[in-house]
Short mmCIF file of C-alpha atoms and ligand atoms in Angstrom, two decimals:
data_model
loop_
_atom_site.label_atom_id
_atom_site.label_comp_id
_atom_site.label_asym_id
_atom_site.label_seq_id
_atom_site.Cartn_x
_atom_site.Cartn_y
_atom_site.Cartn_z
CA UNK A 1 17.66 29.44 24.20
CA UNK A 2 15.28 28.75 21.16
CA UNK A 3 16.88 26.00 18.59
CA UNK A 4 15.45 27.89 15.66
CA UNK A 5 14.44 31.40 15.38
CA UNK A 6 13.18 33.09 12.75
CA UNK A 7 13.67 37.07 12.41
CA UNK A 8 11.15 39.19 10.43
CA UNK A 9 11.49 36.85 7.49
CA UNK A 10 10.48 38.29 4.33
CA UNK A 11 10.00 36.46 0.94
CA UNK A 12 8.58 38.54 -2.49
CA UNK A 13 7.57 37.01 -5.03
CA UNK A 14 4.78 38.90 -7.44
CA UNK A 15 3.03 39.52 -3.96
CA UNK A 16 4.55 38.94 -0.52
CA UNK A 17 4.40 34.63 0.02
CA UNK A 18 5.86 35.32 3.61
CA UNK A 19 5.83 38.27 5.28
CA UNK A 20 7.08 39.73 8.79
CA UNK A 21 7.89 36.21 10.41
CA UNK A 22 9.25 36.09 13.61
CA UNK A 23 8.74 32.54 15.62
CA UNK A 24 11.27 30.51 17.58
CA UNK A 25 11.15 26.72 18.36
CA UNK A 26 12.91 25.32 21.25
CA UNK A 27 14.54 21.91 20.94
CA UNK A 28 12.41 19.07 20.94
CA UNK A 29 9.51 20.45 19.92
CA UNK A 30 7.36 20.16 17.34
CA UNK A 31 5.96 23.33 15.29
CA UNK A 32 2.51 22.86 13.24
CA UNK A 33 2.36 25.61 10.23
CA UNK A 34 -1.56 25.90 9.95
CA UNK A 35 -3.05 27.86 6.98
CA UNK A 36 -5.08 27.50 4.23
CA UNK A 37 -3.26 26.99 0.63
CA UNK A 38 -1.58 29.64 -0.77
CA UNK A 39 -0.62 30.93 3.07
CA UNK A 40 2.80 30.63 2.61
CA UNK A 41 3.95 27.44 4.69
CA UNK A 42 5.80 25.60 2.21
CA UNK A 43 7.56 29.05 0.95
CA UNK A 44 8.50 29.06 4.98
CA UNK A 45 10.00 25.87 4.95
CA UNK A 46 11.85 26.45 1.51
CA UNK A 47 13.34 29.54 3.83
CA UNK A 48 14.07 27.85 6.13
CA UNK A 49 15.68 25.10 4.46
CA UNK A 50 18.03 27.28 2.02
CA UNK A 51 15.99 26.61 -0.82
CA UNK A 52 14.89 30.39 -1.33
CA UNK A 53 16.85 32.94 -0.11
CA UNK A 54 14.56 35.46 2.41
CA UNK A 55 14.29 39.14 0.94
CA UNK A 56 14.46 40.23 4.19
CA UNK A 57 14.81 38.90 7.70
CA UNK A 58 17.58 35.87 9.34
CA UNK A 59 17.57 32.43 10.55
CA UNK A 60 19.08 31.59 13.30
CA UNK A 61 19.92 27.90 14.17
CA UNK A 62 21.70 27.12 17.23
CA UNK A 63 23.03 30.34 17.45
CA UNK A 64 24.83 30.99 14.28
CA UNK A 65 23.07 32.76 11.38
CA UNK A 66 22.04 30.55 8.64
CA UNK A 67 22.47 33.48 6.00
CA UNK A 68 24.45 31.98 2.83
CA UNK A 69 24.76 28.56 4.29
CA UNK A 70 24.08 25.91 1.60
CA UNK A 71 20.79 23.54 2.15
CA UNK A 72 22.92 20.25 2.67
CA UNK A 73 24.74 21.93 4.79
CA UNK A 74 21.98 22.85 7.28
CA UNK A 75 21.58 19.17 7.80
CA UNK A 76 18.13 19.73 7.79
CA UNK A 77 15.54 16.86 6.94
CA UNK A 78 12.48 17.17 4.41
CA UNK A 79 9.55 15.29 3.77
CA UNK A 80 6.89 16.05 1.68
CA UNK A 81 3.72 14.51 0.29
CA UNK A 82 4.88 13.35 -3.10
CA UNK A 83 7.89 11.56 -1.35
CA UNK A 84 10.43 10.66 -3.35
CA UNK A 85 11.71 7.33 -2.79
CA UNK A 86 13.32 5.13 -4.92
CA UNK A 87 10.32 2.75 -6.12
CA UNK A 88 12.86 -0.23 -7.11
CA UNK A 89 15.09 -0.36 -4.10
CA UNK A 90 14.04 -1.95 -0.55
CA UNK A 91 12.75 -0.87 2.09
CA UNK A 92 16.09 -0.81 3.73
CA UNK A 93 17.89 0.71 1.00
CA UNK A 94 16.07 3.74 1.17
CA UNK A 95 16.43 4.28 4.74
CA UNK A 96 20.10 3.62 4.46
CA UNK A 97 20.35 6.12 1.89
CA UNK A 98 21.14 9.19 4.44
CA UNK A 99 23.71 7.72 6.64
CA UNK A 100 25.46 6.35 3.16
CA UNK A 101 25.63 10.22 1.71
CA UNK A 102 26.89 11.06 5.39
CA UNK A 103 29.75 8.47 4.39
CA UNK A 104 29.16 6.94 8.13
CA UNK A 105 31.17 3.97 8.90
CA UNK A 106 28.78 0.82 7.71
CA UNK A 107 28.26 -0.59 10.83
CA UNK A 108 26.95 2.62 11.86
CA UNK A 109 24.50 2.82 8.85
CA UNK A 110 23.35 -0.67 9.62
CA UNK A 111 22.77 0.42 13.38
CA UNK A 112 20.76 3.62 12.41
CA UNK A 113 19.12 2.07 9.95
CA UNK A 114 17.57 -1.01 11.83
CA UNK A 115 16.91 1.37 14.65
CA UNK A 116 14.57 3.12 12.43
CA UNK A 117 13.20 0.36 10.51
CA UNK A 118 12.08 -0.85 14.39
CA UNK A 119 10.78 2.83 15.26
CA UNK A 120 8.36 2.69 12.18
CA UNK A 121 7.60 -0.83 12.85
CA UNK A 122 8.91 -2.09 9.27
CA UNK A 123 11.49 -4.21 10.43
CA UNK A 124 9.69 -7.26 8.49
CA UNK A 125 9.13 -5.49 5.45
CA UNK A 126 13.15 -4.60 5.51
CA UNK A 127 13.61 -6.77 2.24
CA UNK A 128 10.72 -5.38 0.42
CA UNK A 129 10.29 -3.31 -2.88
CA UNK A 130 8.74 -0.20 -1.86
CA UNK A 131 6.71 -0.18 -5.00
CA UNK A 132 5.17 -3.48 -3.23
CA UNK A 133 4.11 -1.42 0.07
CA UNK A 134 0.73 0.05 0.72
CA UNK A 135 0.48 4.06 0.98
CA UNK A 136 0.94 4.17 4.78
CA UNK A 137 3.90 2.15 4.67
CA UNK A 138 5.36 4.28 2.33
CA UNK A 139 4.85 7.15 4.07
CA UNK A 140 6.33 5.40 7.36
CA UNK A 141 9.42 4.42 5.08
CA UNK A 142 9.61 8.09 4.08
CA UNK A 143 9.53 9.43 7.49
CA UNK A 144 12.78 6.72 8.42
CA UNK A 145 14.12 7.68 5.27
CA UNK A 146 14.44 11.49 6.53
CA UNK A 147 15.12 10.20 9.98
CA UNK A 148 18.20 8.15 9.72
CA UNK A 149 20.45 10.58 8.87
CA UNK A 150 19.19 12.43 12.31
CA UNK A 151 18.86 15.56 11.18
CA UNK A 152 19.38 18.53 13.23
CA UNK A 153 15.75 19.72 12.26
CA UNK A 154 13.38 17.81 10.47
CA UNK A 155 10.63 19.20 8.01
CA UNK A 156 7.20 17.73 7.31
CA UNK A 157 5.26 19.39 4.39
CA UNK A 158 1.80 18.28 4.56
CA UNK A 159 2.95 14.65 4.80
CA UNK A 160 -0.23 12.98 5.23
CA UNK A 161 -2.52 14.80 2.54
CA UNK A 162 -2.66 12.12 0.33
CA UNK A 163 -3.92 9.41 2.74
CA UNK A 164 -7.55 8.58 3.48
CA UNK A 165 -8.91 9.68 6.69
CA UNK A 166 -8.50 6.86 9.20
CA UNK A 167 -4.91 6.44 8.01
CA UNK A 168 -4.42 9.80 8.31
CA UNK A 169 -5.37 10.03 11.83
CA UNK A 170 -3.34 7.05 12.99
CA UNK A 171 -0.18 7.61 11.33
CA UNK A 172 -0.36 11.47 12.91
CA UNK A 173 -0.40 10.04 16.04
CA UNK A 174 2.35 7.71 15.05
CA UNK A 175 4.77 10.80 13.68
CA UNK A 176 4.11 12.40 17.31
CA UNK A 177 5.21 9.62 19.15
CA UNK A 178 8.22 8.43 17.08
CA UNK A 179 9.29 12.42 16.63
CA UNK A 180 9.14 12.60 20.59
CA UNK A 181 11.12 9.42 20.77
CA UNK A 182 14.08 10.92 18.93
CA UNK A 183 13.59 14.22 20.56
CA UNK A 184 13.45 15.39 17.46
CA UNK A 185 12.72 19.52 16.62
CA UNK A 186 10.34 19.62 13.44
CA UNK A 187 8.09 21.99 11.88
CA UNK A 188 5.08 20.02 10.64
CA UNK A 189 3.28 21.95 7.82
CA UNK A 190 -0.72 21.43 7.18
CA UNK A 191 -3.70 23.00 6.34
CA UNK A 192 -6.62 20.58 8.40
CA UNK A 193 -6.89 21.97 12.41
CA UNK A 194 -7.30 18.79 13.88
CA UNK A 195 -3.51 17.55 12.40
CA UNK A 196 -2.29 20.18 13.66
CA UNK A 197 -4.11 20.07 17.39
CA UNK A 198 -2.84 16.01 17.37
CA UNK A 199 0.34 16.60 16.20
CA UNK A 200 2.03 20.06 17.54
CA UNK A 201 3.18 21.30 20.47
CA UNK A 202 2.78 24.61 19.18
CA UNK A 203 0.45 25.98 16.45
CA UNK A 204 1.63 29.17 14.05
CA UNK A 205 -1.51 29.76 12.04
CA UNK A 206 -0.41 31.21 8.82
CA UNK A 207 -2.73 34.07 6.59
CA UNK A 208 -1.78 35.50 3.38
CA UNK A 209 2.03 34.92 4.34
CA UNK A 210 1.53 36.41 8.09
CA UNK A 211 1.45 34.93 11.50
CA UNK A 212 -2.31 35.34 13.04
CA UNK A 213 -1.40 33.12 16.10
CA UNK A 214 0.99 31.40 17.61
CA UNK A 215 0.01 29.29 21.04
CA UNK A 216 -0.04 26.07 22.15
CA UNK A 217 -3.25 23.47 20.94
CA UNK A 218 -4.72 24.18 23.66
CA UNK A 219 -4.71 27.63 24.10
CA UNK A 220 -5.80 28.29 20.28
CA UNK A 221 -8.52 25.89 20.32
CA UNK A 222 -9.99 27.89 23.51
CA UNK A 223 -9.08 31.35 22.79
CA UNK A 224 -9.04 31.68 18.89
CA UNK A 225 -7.60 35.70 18.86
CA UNK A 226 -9.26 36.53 15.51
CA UNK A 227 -12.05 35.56 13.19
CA UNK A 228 -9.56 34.16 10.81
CA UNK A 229 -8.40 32.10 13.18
CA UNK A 230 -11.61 30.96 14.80
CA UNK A 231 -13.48 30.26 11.17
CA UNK A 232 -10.23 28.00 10.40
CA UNK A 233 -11.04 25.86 13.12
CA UNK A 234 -14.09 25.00 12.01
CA UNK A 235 -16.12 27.44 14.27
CA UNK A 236 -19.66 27.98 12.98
CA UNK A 237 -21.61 30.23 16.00
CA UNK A 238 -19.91 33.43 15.30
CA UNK A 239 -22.26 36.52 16.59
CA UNK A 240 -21.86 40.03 16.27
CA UNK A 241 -22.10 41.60 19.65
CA UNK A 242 -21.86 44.48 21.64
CA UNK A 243 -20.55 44.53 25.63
CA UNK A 244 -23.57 45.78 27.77
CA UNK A 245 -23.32 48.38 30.98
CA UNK A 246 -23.02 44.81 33.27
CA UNK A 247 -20.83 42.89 31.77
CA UNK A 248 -22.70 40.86 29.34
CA UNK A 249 -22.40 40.42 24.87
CA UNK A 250 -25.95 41.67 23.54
CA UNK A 251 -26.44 39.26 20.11
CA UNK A 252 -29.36 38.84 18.24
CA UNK A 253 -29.89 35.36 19.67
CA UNK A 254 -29.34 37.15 23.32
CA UNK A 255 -27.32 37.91 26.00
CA UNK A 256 -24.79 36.02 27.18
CA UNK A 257 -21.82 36.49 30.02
CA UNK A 258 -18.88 34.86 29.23
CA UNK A 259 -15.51 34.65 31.46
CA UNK A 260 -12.77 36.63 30.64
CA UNK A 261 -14.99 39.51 29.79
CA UNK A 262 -12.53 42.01 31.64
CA UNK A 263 -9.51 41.57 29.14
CA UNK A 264 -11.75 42.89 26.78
CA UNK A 265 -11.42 46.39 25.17
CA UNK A 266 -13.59 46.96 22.48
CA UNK A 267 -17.38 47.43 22.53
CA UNK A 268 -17.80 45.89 19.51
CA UNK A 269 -16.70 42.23 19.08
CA UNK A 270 -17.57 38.72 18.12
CA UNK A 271 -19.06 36.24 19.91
CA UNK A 272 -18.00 32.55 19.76
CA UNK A 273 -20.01 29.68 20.48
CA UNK A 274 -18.02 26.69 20.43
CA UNK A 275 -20.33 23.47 18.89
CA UNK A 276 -19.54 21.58 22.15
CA UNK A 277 -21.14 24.34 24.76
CA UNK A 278 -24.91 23.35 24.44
CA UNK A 279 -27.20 20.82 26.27
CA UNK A 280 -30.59 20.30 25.97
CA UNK A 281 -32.38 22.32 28.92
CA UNK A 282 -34.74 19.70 30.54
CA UNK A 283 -38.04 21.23 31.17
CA UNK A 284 -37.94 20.89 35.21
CA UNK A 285 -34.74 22.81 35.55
CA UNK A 286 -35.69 25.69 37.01
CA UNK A 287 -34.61 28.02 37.39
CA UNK A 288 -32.44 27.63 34.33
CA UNK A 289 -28.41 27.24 35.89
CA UNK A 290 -27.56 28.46 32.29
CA UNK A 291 -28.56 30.97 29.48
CA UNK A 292 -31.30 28.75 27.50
CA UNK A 293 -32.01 29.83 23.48
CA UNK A 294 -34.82 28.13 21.81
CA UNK A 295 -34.25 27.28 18.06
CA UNK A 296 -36.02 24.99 15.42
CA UNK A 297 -33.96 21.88 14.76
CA UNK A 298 -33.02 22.16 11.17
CA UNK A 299 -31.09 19.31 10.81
CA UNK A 300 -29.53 16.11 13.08
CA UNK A 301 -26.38 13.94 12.25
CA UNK A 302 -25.34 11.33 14.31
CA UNK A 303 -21.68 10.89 14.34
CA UNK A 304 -20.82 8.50 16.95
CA UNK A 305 -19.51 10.43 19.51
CA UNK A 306 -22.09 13.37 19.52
CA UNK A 307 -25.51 14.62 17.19
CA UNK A 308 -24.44 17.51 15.34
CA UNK A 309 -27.59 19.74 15.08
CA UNK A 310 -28.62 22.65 12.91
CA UNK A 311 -30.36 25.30 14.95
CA UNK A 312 -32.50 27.89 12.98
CA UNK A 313 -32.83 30.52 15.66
CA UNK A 314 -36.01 32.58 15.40
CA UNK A 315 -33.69 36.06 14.44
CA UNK A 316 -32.55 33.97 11.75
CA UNK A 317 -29.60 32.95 12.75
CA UNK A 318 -28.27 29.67 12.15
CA UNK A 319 -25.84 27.59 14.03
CA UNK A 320 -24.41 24.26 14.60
CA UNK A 321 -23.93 22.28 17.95
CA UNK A 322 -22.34 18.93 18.84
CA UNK A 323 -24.72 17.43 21.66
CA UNK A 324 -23.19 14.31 23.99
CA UNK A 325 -24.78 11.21 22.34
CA UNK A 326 -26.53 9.63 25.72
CA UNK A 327 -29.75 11.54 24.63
CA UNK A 328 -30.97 11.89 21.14
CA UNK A 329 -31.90 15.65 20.84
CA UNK A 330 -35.37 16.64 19.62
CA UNK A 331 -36.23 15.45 15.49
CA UNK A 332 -35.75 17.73 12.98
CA UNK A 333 -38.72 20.11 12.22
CA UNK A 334 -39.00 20.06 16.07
CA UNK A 335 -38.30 23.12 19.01
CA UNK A 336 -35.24 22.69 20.97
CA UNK A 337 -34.45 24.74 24.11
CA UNK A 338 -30.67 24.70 24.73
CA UNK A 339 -28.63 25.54 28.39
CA UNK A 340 -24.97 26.84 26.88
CA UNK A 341 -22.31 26.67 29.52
CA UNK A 342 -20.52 30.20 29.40
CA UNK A 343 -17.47 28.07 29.48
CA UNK A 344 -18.05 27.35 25.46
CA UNK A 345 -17.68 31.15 24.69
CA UNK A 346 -15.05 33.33 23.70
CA UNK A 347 -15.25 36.77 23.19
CA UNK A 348 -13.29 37.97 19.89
CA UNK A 349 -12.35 41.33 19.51
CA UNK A 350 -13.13 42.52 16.03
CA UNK A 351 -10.32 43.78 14.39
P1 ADP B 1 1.13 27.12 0.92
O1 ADP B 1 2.25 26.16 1.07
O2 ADP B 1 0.63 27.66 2.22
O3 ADP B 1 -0.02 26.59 0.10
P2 ADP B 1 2.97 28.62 -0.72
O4 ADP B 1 4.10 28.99 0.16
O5 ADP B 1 3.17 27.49 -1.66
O6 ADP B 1 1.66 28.43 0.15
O7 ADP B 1 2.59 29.89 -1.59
C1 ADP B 1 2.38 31.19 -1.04
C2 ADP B 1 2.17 32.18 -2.16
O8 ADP B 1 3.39 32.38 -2.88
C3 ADP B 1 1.16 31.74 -3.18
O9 ADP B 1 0.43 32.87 -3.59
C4 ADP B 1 2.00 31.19 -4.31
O10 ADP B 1 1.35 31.31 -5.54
C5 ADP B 1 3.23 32.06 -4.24
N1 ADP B 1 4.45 31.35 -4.69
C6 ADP B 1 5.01 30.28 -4.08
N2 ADP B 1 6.13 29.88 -4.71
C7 ADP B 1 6.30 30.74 -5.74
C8 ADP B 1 7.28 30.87 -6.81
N3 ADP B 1 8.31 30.04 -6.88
N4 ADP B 1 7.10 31.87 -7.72
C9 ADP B 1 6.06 32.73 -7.62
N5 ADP B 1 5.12 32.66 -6.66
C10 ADP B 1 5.22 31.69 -5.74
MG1 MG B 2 2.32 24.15 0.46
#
């Protein structure tokens, strides 16, 4: 049985902020809200937490309805961005704080507390004024801080956003690993795709207060259901299409066969191209093993691990592709034939 589940929640303001919800989360898991601003995550978690009462809808925790039950009641944790610590107590002090409210014995404060100040890796820095500690530390001292008092669900509301990039990617590894370590059941709310594929088990991506999809990281990432969905992960090759007589998508850039093609029951659709589905076609491959489309390089970044390229296709169309770094692809300025692996290619159907 689902931990939390969510029934057709409803929440008005001037315009509907979340509307029709229905989502469960089993325990242990962790739940990624991903949706632009203004979607209506943190109005979800504000739900879900008691803080706004749904206009329509329930919330069922572990089997009892949460209608009327009082926020501190829940026993649910919350973290946001702008964490509010208390800048002129220590480290441990703030971590303590939950198990003190909880009036737990002390030696039971002192044993959650360490245990967390070890999970978080701040076990030196115990002593410390948090106004001394950098902004990762902080935010590691504000995850303890909502863990100690192990909360029966624990809610992250864009927790990273003010961080710079490379902390940003380490400490969402971090969360994962210390969440999983407490088994802990969270909903982890963001609005950048590649948090959410690092950090969730599951991915709800959120639109104008509605679910568009709800699947695993996985699963989204290779079968995005909707153009909303594929254009928030960052997917740039999106062609109109129609399904031909044998099976294939007709484009303007040409004809492609893609798997999966059967499940498919519109003529009309969209055409995906994921960035990572093109190599260059080397000239003595012939016949070509894949579909080959010839473009003008229109412009090359190198970004470690691949060279993004610009592709000006002679229909017009333009599109991007991420090409393995081993082989520098042609300059810009120059022709580029590209093989596409029908693997990189999902068929949406328009909607
Ligand atoms: P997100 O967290 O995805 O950025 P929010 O849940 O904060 O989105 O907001 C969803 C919509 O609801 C927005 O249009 C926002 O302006 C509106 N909204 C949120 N809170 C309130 C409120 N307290 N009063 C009126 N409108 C609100
Ligand atoms: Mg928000």
């Amino acid at each position: 049985m689902a931990l939390l589940e969510l029934r057709n929640l409803t929440k008005i303001y001037e315009q509907p902020a979340v509307k029709g919800i229905s989502l469960t989360l089993e325990r242990g898991r962790i739940l990624c809200l991903l949706g632009p601003s203004g979607s209506g995550k943190t109005t979800l978690l504000r739900l879900v937490a008691g803080l706004e009462q749904p206009d329509e809808g329930q919330i069922i925790f572990d089997g009892k309805d949460l209608e009327g039950v009082a926020p501190h009641r829940r026993q649910f944790g919350l973290m946001f961005q702008e964490f509010a610590l208390f800048p002129h107590k220590s480290v441990y002090d703030n971590i303590a704080f939950g198990p003190q409210v909880q009036k737990k014995p002390p030696d039971e404060i002192q044993r959650l507390t360490q245990e967390m100040l070890e999970l978080v890796g701040l076990t030196d820095k115990a002593g410390r004024n948090v106004a001394d500690l950098s902004g990762g530390e902080r935010q590691r001292v504000a995850l303890a801080r909502s863990l100690a008092p192990r909360p029966g669900l624990l809610m992250l509301d864009e927790p990273l956003g003010a961080l710079d990039r490379a902390l940003r990617e380490r400490l969402m590894l971090e969360i994962r690993v210390i969440l999983k370590t407490l088994n802990m059941t969270a909903i982890f709310v963001t609005h950048d795709q590649s948090e959410a594929l690092a950090v969730a088990d599951k991915i709800a991506v959120m639109n104008r207060g509605r679910l568009e999809q709800v699947d695993s990281p996985e699963k989204l990432y290779l079968h995005p259901q909707s153009m909303f969905v594929a254009r928030f992960l960052g997917f740039k090759n999106l062609l109109p299409g129609n399904i031909t007589p044998d099976g294939g998508v007709q484009t303007d850039v040409g004809l492609f066969y893609p798997p999966l093609l059967s499940d498919v029951t519109q003529n009309s659709v969209t055409l995906v191209l994921r960035p990572e589905c093109a190599r260059v076609a080397s000239p003595d491959s012939s016949p070509a093993p894949m579909p080959v489309i010839s473009g003008r390089v229109s412009s090359r970044l190198f970004t470690g691990q691949s060279y993004r390229i610009g592709v000006d296709m002679s229909s017009g169309v333009k599109m991007v592709f991420d090409l393995p770094n081993e082989t520098p692809p042609p300059a810009v300025g120059r022709q580029v034939d590209l093989n596409l692996k029908p693997s990189g290619m999902v068929v949406i159907e328009s909607s």
